[in-house]
Amino acid sequence: SAAPVKVAVTGAAGQICYSLLFRIASGALLGPDQPVELRLLEITPALKALEGVVMELDDCAFPTLAGVQIGDDPEKVFDGVNLAMLVGARPRTAGMERGDLLSANGAIFTAQGKALNKVAASDVKVLVTGNPANTNALIAMTNAPDIPKERFNALTRLDHNRAIAQLAAKLGVTVSEIKKMTIWGNHSSTQYPDLFHCEVNGENAAAKVNDQAWIENDFIPTVAKRGAAIIAARGSSSAASAANATIEHMRDWVLGSPEGDWVSMAVPSDGSYGVTEGIISSFPCTTAGGEYSIVQGLDLDDFSQARIAASVAELEEERDAVKELGLI
Ligand code: NAI
């Protein structure tokens, strides 16, 4: 059988990983014929809890799980890894200023970027889920100069899936009838979920909705603030859906996106659509052969251009703040 793919996951004792690890191990990431070896990184005080999670992984007796290693040293855990899912991050706690949050996470993602640069496999792909995801990915990318920039992505697939779910509910269609959804910009409340290029059974979604007020005042804010709505309802942030999106992004990146559709991925901008080069911003992307391409040639009207520009301005501010802190 195939040699195991080594998959690193950080924040492995946290809530997202309590869904994510079991799905990776069960074959949901790379299929039932591809064994995986898990490399799990946590901070020292969480290693005991992580040992309990590993006991549960053992108790699933997954045929696709070839091995599990845990640790608190990124240079050991990332050694030879082919895929890295960077989920662990410092959450914002009471009294913490934005600068404190950026420096706490900056320390994590500079160290992890350097470790990946030093020890990861030459084909490594890195997906950042931990927030602020786009800027954390920028920090890791900048601190890993020997890894091609295109190997660093951030997660906006959850926003993409949320947008599909909201539109399906509005139009009374199934999610499979919706194609070509796009999230542009930052994984934050400035993100722009775009219905103007989206299709429902081949028809333009915005035209089918035919209600600009709903798009502006209902759809966009509902998608952008869904994370906060889940915290308000559940008492903790989205975990199973974030794990699902993390799997889907990485699976499509490795195995290819579906024919006739595209996905949203936050990737280093090459300047497409006027998005500042170098920042990690969400675009419509197709994937094949383990590489993504930004979908080209979409017409953006003034409304869409203004929304994208606002989110890009926020990403530039975040970039400037971490630059000032000496993290990139
Ligand atoms: P959590 O707090 O339950 O788990 C985070 C884990 O990361 C903790 O176990 C912690 O010990 C660990 N950790 C902290 N620093 C670490 C380091 N240096 N190395 C390794 N592990 C470290 O958080 P949860 O709910 O699992 O969320 C994780 C992150 O994902 C958060 O930043 C959250 O905001 C973000 N998120 C992103 C989404 C997206 O769509 N991009 C959606 C939902 C959550």
Short mmCIF file of C-alpha atoms and ligand atoms in Angstrom, two decimals:
data_model
loop_
_atom_site.label_atom_id
_atom_site.label_comp_id
_atom_site.label_asym_id
_atom_site.label_seq_id
_atom_site.Cartn_x
_atom_site.Cartn_y
_atom_site.Cartn_z
CA SER A 1 0.00 0.00 0.00
CA ALA A 2 0.98 3.68 -0.34
CA ALA A 3 3.51 5.22 2.06
CA PRO A 4 1.82 7.25 4.81
CA VAL A 5 1.39 10.99 4.26
CA LYS A 6 2.67 12.87 7.29
CA VAL A 7 0.09 15.40 8.49
CA ALA A 8 1.02 17.93 11.18
CA VAL A 9 -1.77 19.54 13.18
CA THR A 10 -1.24 22.24 15.81
CA GLY A 11 -3.59 23.10 18.67
CA ALA A 12 -4.28 19.38 18.73
CA ALA A 13 -5.90 19.34 22.19
CA GLY A 14 -8.28 22.19 21.29
CA GLN A 15 -11.90 22.09 20.23
CA ILE A 16 -11.52 22.22 16.44
CA CYS A 17 -9.05 19.36 16.58
CA TYR A 18 -11.44 17.22 18.59
CA SER A 19 -13.36 16.96 15.30
CA LEU A 20 -10.51 17.43 12.85
CA LEU A 21 -8.15 14.69 13.98
CA PHE A 22 -10.77 11.96 13.84
CA ARG A 23 -11.80 12.91 10.33
CA ILE A 24 -8.21 13.03 9.05
CA ALA A 25 -7.52 9.67 10.69
CA SER A 26 -10.68 8.10 9.23
CA GLY A 27 -9.71 8.91 5.64
CA ALA A 28 -11.90 11.98 5.08
CA LEU A 29 -8.87 14.02 4.02
CA LEU A 30 -7.04 11.80 1.54
CA GLY A 31 -9.41 8.89 0.99
CA PRO A 32 -9.72 5.32 2.28
CA ASP A 33 -6.63 4.00 0.46
CA GLN A 34 -4.10 6.55 1.71
CA PRO A 35 -2.61 5.93 5.17
CA VAL A 36 -1.80 9.01 7.23
CA GLU A 37 0.61 9.60 10.07
CA LEU A 38 -0.45 12.32 12.51
CA ARG A 39 2.11 14.70 14.04
CA LEU A 40 0.39 16.64 16.79
CA LEU A 41 1.77 19.84 18.30
CA GLU A 42 0.58 21.40 21.54
CA ILE A 43 1.95 23.65 24.25
CA THR A 44 3.46 21.76 27.19
CA PRO A 45 0.53 22.20 29.65
CA ALA A 46 -1.89 20.69 27.11
CA LEU A 47 0.13 17.54 26.36
CA LYS A 48 -1.64 15.50 29.02
CA ALA A 49 -5.05 16.30 27.57
CA LEU A 50 -3.62 15.49 24.14
CA GLU A 51 -2.57 12.06 25.40
CA GLY A 52 -6.25 11.44 26.14
CA VAL A 53 -7.20 12.43 22.59
CA VAL A 54 -4.58 9.99 21.27
CA MET A 55 -6.09 7.24 23.43
CA GLU A 56 -9.42 7.92 21.72
CA LEU A 57 -7.77 7.89 18.28
CA ASP A 58 -6.33 4.46 19.16
CA ASP A 59 -9.76 3.31 20.27
CA CYS A 60 -11.26 4.11 16.87
CA ALA A 61 -8.94 1.52 15.30
CA PHE A 62 -8.94 3.45 12.02
CA PRO A 63 -7.32 1.35 9.27
CA THR A 64 -5.98 4.53 7.59
CA LEU A 65 -4.16 5.77 10.70
CA ALA A 66 -0.55 4.61 10.36
CA GLY A 67 0.82 6.33 13.47
CA VAL A 68 0.58 9.26 15.87
CA GLN A 69 3.34 11.32 17.43
CA ILE A 70 2.82 14.19 19.84
CA GLY A 71 5.07 16.89 21.20
CA ASP A 72 5.67 20.52 22.12
CA ASP A 73 8.73 21.13 19.92
CA PRO A 74 7.78 22.24 16.40
CA GLU A 75 11.16 21.17 14.98
CA LYS A 76 10.54 17.60 16.08
CA VAL A 77 6.82 17.44 15.30
CA PHE A 78 7.16 19.02 11.82
CA ASP A 79 10.08 16.81 10.78
CA GLY A 80 9.36 15.53 7.27
CA VAL A 81 5.69 16.60 7.22
CA ASN A 82 3.90 16.83 3.87
CA LEU A 83 0.84 18.71 5.09
CA ALA A 84 0.57 21.14 7.99
CA MET A 85 -2.68 22.42 9.44
CA LEU A 86 -1.92 25.29 11.79
CA VAL A 87 -5.02 25.46 13.98
CA GLY A 88 -3.57 26.39 17.38
CA ALA A 89 -3.50 30.09 18.19
CA ARG A 90 -3.79 32.42 21.17
CA PRO A 91 -7.42 33.48 21.58
CA ARG A 92 -8.23 37.05 22.52
CA THR A 93 -8.88 37.22 26.26
CA ALA A 94 -10.45 39.99 28.33
CA GLY A 95 -8.35 43.15 28.46
CA MET A 96 -6.13 42.08 25.56
CA GLU A 97 -5.44 44.80 23.01
CA ARG A 98 -5.20 44.07 19.30
CA GLY A 99 -1.44 44.62 19.42
CA ASP A 100 -1.11 42.07 22.27
CA LEU A 101 -3.07 39.54 20.21
CA LEU A 102 -0.91 40.12 17.15
CA SER A 103 2.33 39.75 19.12
CA ALA A 104 1.16 36.63 20.99
CA ASN A 105 0.20 34.98 17.70
CA GLY A 106 3.21 36.47 15.97
CA ALA A 107 5.49 34.59 18.34
CA ILE A 108 3.68 31.32 17.58
CA PHE A 109 3.69 31.71 13.79
CA THR A 110 7.27 33.00 13.47
CA ALA A 111 8.50 29.95 15.41
CA GLN A 112 6.34 27.54 13.42
CA GLY A 113 7.29 29.13 10.08
CA LYS A 114 11.00 28.79 10.94
CA ALA A 115 10.56 25.19 12.05
CA LEU A 116 8.68 24.26 8.86
CA ASN A 117 11.38 25.95 6.80
CA LYS A 118 14.01 23.85 8.53
CA VAL A 119 12.46 20.38 8.77
CA ALA A 120 9.29 19.96 6.66
CA ALA A 121 9.23 17.77 3.53
CA SER A 122 10.10 19.59 0.29
CA ASP A 123 6.47 19.27 -0.92
CA VAL A 124 4.91 20.71 2.27
CA LYS A 125 1.57 22.54 2.03
CA VAL A 126 0.58 24.75 4.96
CA LEU A 127 -2.98 25.80 5.80
CA VAL A 128 -3.59 28.28 8.63
CA THR A 129 -6.93 28.12 10.47
CA GLY A 130 -5.89 29.83 13.73
CA ASN A 131 -6.92 33.50 13.87
CA PRO A 132 -6.13 36.06 12.64
CA ALA A 133 -5.68 33.39 9.95
CA ASN A 134 -4.63 35.49 6.94
CA THR A 135 -2.02 37.46 8.85
CA ASN A 136 -0.78 34.42 10.79
CA ALA A 137 -0.23 32.74 7.41
CA LEU A 138 1.66 35.81 6.20
CA ILE A 139 3.91 35.63 9.28
CA ALA A 140 4.60 31.89 8.83
CA MET A 141 5.24 32.36 5.09
CA THR A 142 7.66 35.24 5.64
CA ASN A 143 9.56 33.23 8.24
CA ALA A 144 9.94 30.26 5.87
CA PRO A 145 11.93 31.79 3.00
CA ASP A 146 12.94 28.43 1.46
CA ILE A 147 9.35 27.20 1.05
CA PRO A 148 7.58 28.55 -2.06
CA LYS A 149 5.09 31.26 -1.00
CA GLU A 150 2.24 29.49 -2.79
CA ARG A 151 2.42 26.70 -0.21
CA PHE A 152 0.93 28.99 2.45
CA ASN A 153 -2.85 29.36 2.51
CA ALA A 154 -5.37 30.57 5.08
CA LEU A 155 -8.87 29.25 5.64
CA THR A 156 -11.93 31.03 4.24
CA ARG A 157 -13.68 27.81 3.26
CA LEU A 158 -15.89 28.00 6.35
CA ASP A 159 -17.13 31.43 5.20
CA HIS A 160 -17.63 29.95 1.72
CA ASN A 161 -19.71 27.10 3.11
CA ARG A 162 -21.68 29.46 5.34
CA ALA A 163 -22.50 31.61 2.30
CA ILE A 164 -23.72 28.56 0.36
CA ALA A 165 -25.92 27.49 3.27
CA GLN A 166 -27.49 30.96 3.60
CA LEU A 167 -28.19 31.22 -0.12
CA ALA A 168 -29.65 27.71 -0.31
CA ALA A 169 -32.03 28.57 2.54
CA LYS A 170 -33.05 31.86 0.92
CA LEU A 171 -33.82 30.29 -2.47
CA GLY A 172 -35.16 26.97 -1.19
CA VAL A 173 -32.61 24.97 -3.19
CA THR A 174 -30.13 22.30 -2.13
CA VAL A 175 -26.51 23.19 -1.54
CA SER A 176 -25.50 21.02 -4.53
CA GLU A 177 -27.43 23.31 -6.86
CA ILE A 178 -25.09 26.22 -5.94
CA LYS A 179 -21.74 26.65 -7.71
CA LYS A 180 -19.03 29.30 -7.93
CA MET A 181 -19.49 30.94 -4.55
CA THR A 182 -16.67 33.35 -3.72
CA ILE A 183 -15.35 34.87 -0.51
CA TRP A 184 -13.00 37.78 -1.18
CA GLY A 185 -10.57 39.35 1.30
CA ASN A 186 -9.96 38.70 4.97
CA HIS A 187 -11.45 36.00 7.23
CA SER A 188 -13.06 38.72 9.34
CA SER A 189 -16.19 40.82 9.39
CA THR A 190 -14.90 42.79 6.36
CA GLN A 191 -14.95 39.70 4.12
CA TYR A 192 -17.00 39.97 0.94
CA PRO A 193 -19.21 36.99 0.03
CA ASP A 194 -19.97 37.55 -3.67
CA LEU A 195 -23.28 36.45 -5.24
CA PHE A 196 -22.63 38.24 -8.54
CA HIS A 197 -20.51 35.40 -9.93
CA CYS A 198 -22.31 32.64 -8.10
CA GLU A 199 -24.62 30.26 -9.99
CA VAL A 200 -27.77 28.44 -8.98
CA ASN A 201 -28.53 25.65 -11.45
CA GLY A 202 -26.46 27.62 -13.95
CA GLU A 203 -28.37 30.89 -13.44
CA ASN A 204 -26.79 33.97 -11.87
CA ALA A 205 -27.44 33.90 -8.11
CA ALA A 206 -27.71 37.68 -7.59
CA ALA A 207 -30.23 37.91 -10.44
CA LYS A 208 -32.18 35.01 -9.00
CA VAL A 209 -32.27 36.64 -5.55
CA ASN A 210 -33.15 39.95 -7.22
CA ASP A 211 -33.01 41.89 -3.97
CA GLN A 212 -29.94 44.10 -3.47
CA ALA A 213 -31.18 45.14 0.00
CA TRP A 214 -31.22 41.49 1.12
CA ILE A 215 -27.72 40.97 -0.27
CA GLU A 216 -26.33 44.08 1.47
CA ASN A 217 -28.25 44.11 4.73
CA ASP A 218 -28.95 40.46 5.36
CA PHE A 219 -26.82 38.00 3.39
CA ILE A 220 -23.40 39.68 3.68
CA PRO A 221 -23.63 40.54 7.41
CA THR A 222 -25.13 37.15 8.29
CA VAL A 223 -22.24 35.32 6.63
CA ALA A 224 -19.61 37.72 7.99
CA LYS A 225 -20.94 37.59 11.56
CA ARG A 226 -21.85 33.90 11.66
CA GLY A 227 -18.91 33.12 13.92
CA ALA A 228 -20.19 35.54 16.57
CA ALA A 229 -23.73 34.13 16.25
CA ILE A 230 -22.40 30.64 16.94
CA ILE A 231 -20.47 31.82 19.99
CA ALA A 232 -23.64 33.52 21.27
CA ALA A 233 -25.70 30.34 20.79
CA ARG A 234 -23.20 27.63 21.72
CA GLY A 235 -21.03 29.41 24.24
CA SER A 236 -17.90 28.55 22.30
CA SER A 237 -16.70 29.17 18.79
CA SER A 238 -17.51 27.04 15.77
CA ALA A 239 -15.49 23.86 15.92
CA ALA A 240 -16.98 20.98 13.90
CA SER A 241 -17.76 23.26 10.96
CA ALA A 242 -14.29 24.81 11.14
CA ALA A 243 -12.77 21.32 11.16
CA ASN A 244 -14.91 20.36 8.17
CA ALA A 245 -13.80 23.43 6.23
CA THR A 246 -10.14 22.79 7.09
CA ILE A 247 -10.48 19.24 5.70
CA GLU A 248 -12.26 20.45 2.55
CA HIS A 249 -9.70 23.15 1.78
CA MET A 250 -6.74 20.80 2.18
CA ARG A 251 -8.46 17.91 0.37
CA ASP A 252 -9.27 20.08 -2.64
CA TRP A 253 -5.76 21.57 -2.65
CA VAL A 254 -4.21 18.08 -2.74
CA LEU A 255 -6.76 16.15 -4.80
CA GLY A 256 -8.29 18.90 -7.02
CA SER A 257 -11.45 20.99 -7.01
CA PRO A 258 -14.63 19.76 -8.71
CA GLU A 259 -15.12 20.30 -12.45
CA GLY A 260 -17.36 23.29 -13.30
CA ASP A 261 -17.00 24.87 -9.88
CA TRP A 262 -14.46 26.77 -7.82
CA VAL A 263 -13.62 27.20 -4.14
CA SER A 264 -12.58 30.11 -1.91
CA MET A 265 -9.00 30.02 -0.65
CA ALA A 266 -6.94 32.74 1.01
CA VAL A 267 -3.65 32.68 -0.93
CA PRO A 268 -0.69 35.05 -1.40
CA SER A 269 -1.93 37.72 -3.81
CA ASP A 270 -0.18 37.95 -7.18
CA GLY A 271 -1.92 41.27 -7.77
CA SER A 272 -4.99 39.71 -9.41
CA TYR A 273 -8.09 41.95 -9.28
CA GLY A 274 -5.98 44.80 -7.90
CA VAL A 275 -5.42 43.02 -4.56
CA THR A 276 -2.13 44.22 -3.06
CA GLU A 277 0.62 41.78 -3.97
CA GLY A 278 2.00 39.65 -1.14
CA ILE A 279 -0.89 39.82 1.33
CA ILE A 280 -2.84 36.62 1.92
CA SER A 281 -6.34 37.33 0.69
CA SER A 282 -9.28 35.14 -0.30
CA PHE A 283 -9.95 34.55 -4.01
CA PRO A 284 -11.99 32.19 -6.16
CA CYS A 285 -9.58 29.35 -6.96
CA THR A 286 -9.49 26.09 -8.86
CA THR A 287 -7.01 23.39 -7.97
CA ALA A 288 -5.37 20.58 -9.95
CA GLY A 289 -2.19 18.56 -9.58
CA GLY A 290 -1.63 19.86 -6.06
CA GLU A 291 -1.59 23.51 -7.15
CA TYR A 292 -4.19 26.25 -7.07
CA SER A 293 -4.88 28.95 -9.65
CA ILE A 294 -6.79 32.15 -9.01
CA VAL A 295 -9.82 32.28 -11.35
CA GLN A 296 -9.14 35.10 -13.83
CA GLY A 297 -11.29 37.42 -15.90
CA LEU A 298 -14.28 38.03 -13.62
CA ASP A 299 -15.92 41.44 -14.03
CA LEU A 300 -16.28 43.31 -10.76
CA ASP A 301 -18.82 46.11 -10.54
CA ASP A 302 -18.34 49.19 -8.32
CA PHE A 303 -20.14 47.57 -5.39
CA SER A 304 -17.94 44.46 -5.45
CA GLN A 305 -14.77 46.48 -6.01
CA ALA A 306 -15.50 48.71 -3.02
CA ARG A 307 -16.20 45.71 -0.75
CA ILE A 308 -12.99 43.97 -1.78
CA ALA A 309 -10.97 47.17 -1.36
CA ALA A 310 -12.26 47.59 2.22
CA SER A 311 -11.21 44.08 3.21
CA VAL A 312 -7.84 44.44 1.47
CA ALA A 313 -7.28 47.72 3.37
CA GLU A 314 -7.82 45.82 6.62
CA LEU A 315 -5.30 43.16 5.56
CA GLU A 316 -2.78 45.89 4.73
CA GLU A 317 -3.27 47.37 8.20
CA GLU A 318 -2.68 43.98 9.80
CA ARG A 319 0.43 43.50 7.64
CA ASP A 320 1.75 46.93 8.65
CA ALA A 321 1.10 46.19 12.33
CA VAL A 322 3.05 42.92 12.28
CA LYS A 323 5.80 44.57 10.26
CA GLU A 324 6.05 47.23 12.95
CA LEU A 325 6.35 44.47 15.56
CA GLY A 326 9.27 43.02 13.58
CA LEU A 327 7.41 39.75 12.86
CA ILE A 328 7.77 39.92 9.08
P1 NAI B 1 -9.05 26.18 21.36
O1 NAI B 1 -8.65 27.29 22.27
O2 NAI B 1 -10.06 25.18 21.79
O3 NAI B 1 -7.75 25.36 20.94
C1 NAI B 1 -6.56 25.98 20.57
C2 NAI B 1 -5.42 25.07 21.01
O4 NAI B 1 -4.21 25.61 20.50
C3 NAI B 1 -5.28 24.99 22.54
O5 NAI B 1 -5.33 23.61 22.92
C4 NAI B 1 -3.90 25.58 22.78
O6 NAI B 1 -3.21 24.97 23.85
C5 NAI B 1 -3.21 25.34 21.46
N1 NAI B 1 -2.04 26.18 21.22
C6 NAI B 1 -1.83 27.46 21.63
N2 NAI B 1 -0.61 27.86 21.27
C7 NAI B 1 -0.03 26.83 20.62
C8 NAI B 1 1.24 26.64 20.03
N3 NAI B 1 2.19 27.59 20.07
N4 NAI B 1 1.50 25.46 19.45
C9 NAI B 1 0.58 24.48 19.43
N5 NAI B 1 -0.64 24.59 20.00
C10 NAI B 1 -0.95 25.76 20.57
O7 NAI B 1 -9.46 26.87 20.00
P2 NAI B 1 -10.29 26.28 18.78
O8 NAI B 1 -11.72 26.52 19.00
O9 NAI B 1 -9.82 24.91 18.47
O10 NAI B 1 -9.85 27.30 17.62
C11 NAI B 1 -8.51 27.36 17.17
C12 NAI B 1 -8.29 28.60 16.33
O11 NAI B 1 -9.07 28.54 15.14
C13 NAI B 1 -8.68 29.92 17.01
O12 NAI B 1 -7.68 30.88 16.70
C14 NAI B 1 -9.97 30.28 16.33
O13 NAI B 1 -10.21 31.66 16.37
C15 NAI B 1 -9.71 29.80 14.94
N6 NAI B 1 -10.88 29.61 14.09
C16 NAI B 1 -10.75 29.90 12.76
C17 NAI B 1 -11.78 29.74 11.88
C18 NAI B 1 -11.62 30.08 10.44
O14 NAI B 1 -12.61 29.95 9.70
N7 NAI B 1 -10.47 30.48 9.93
C19 NAI B 1 -13.09 29.23 12.35
C20 NAI B 1 -13.12 28.91 13.75
C21 NAI B 1 -12.04 29.10 14.58
#
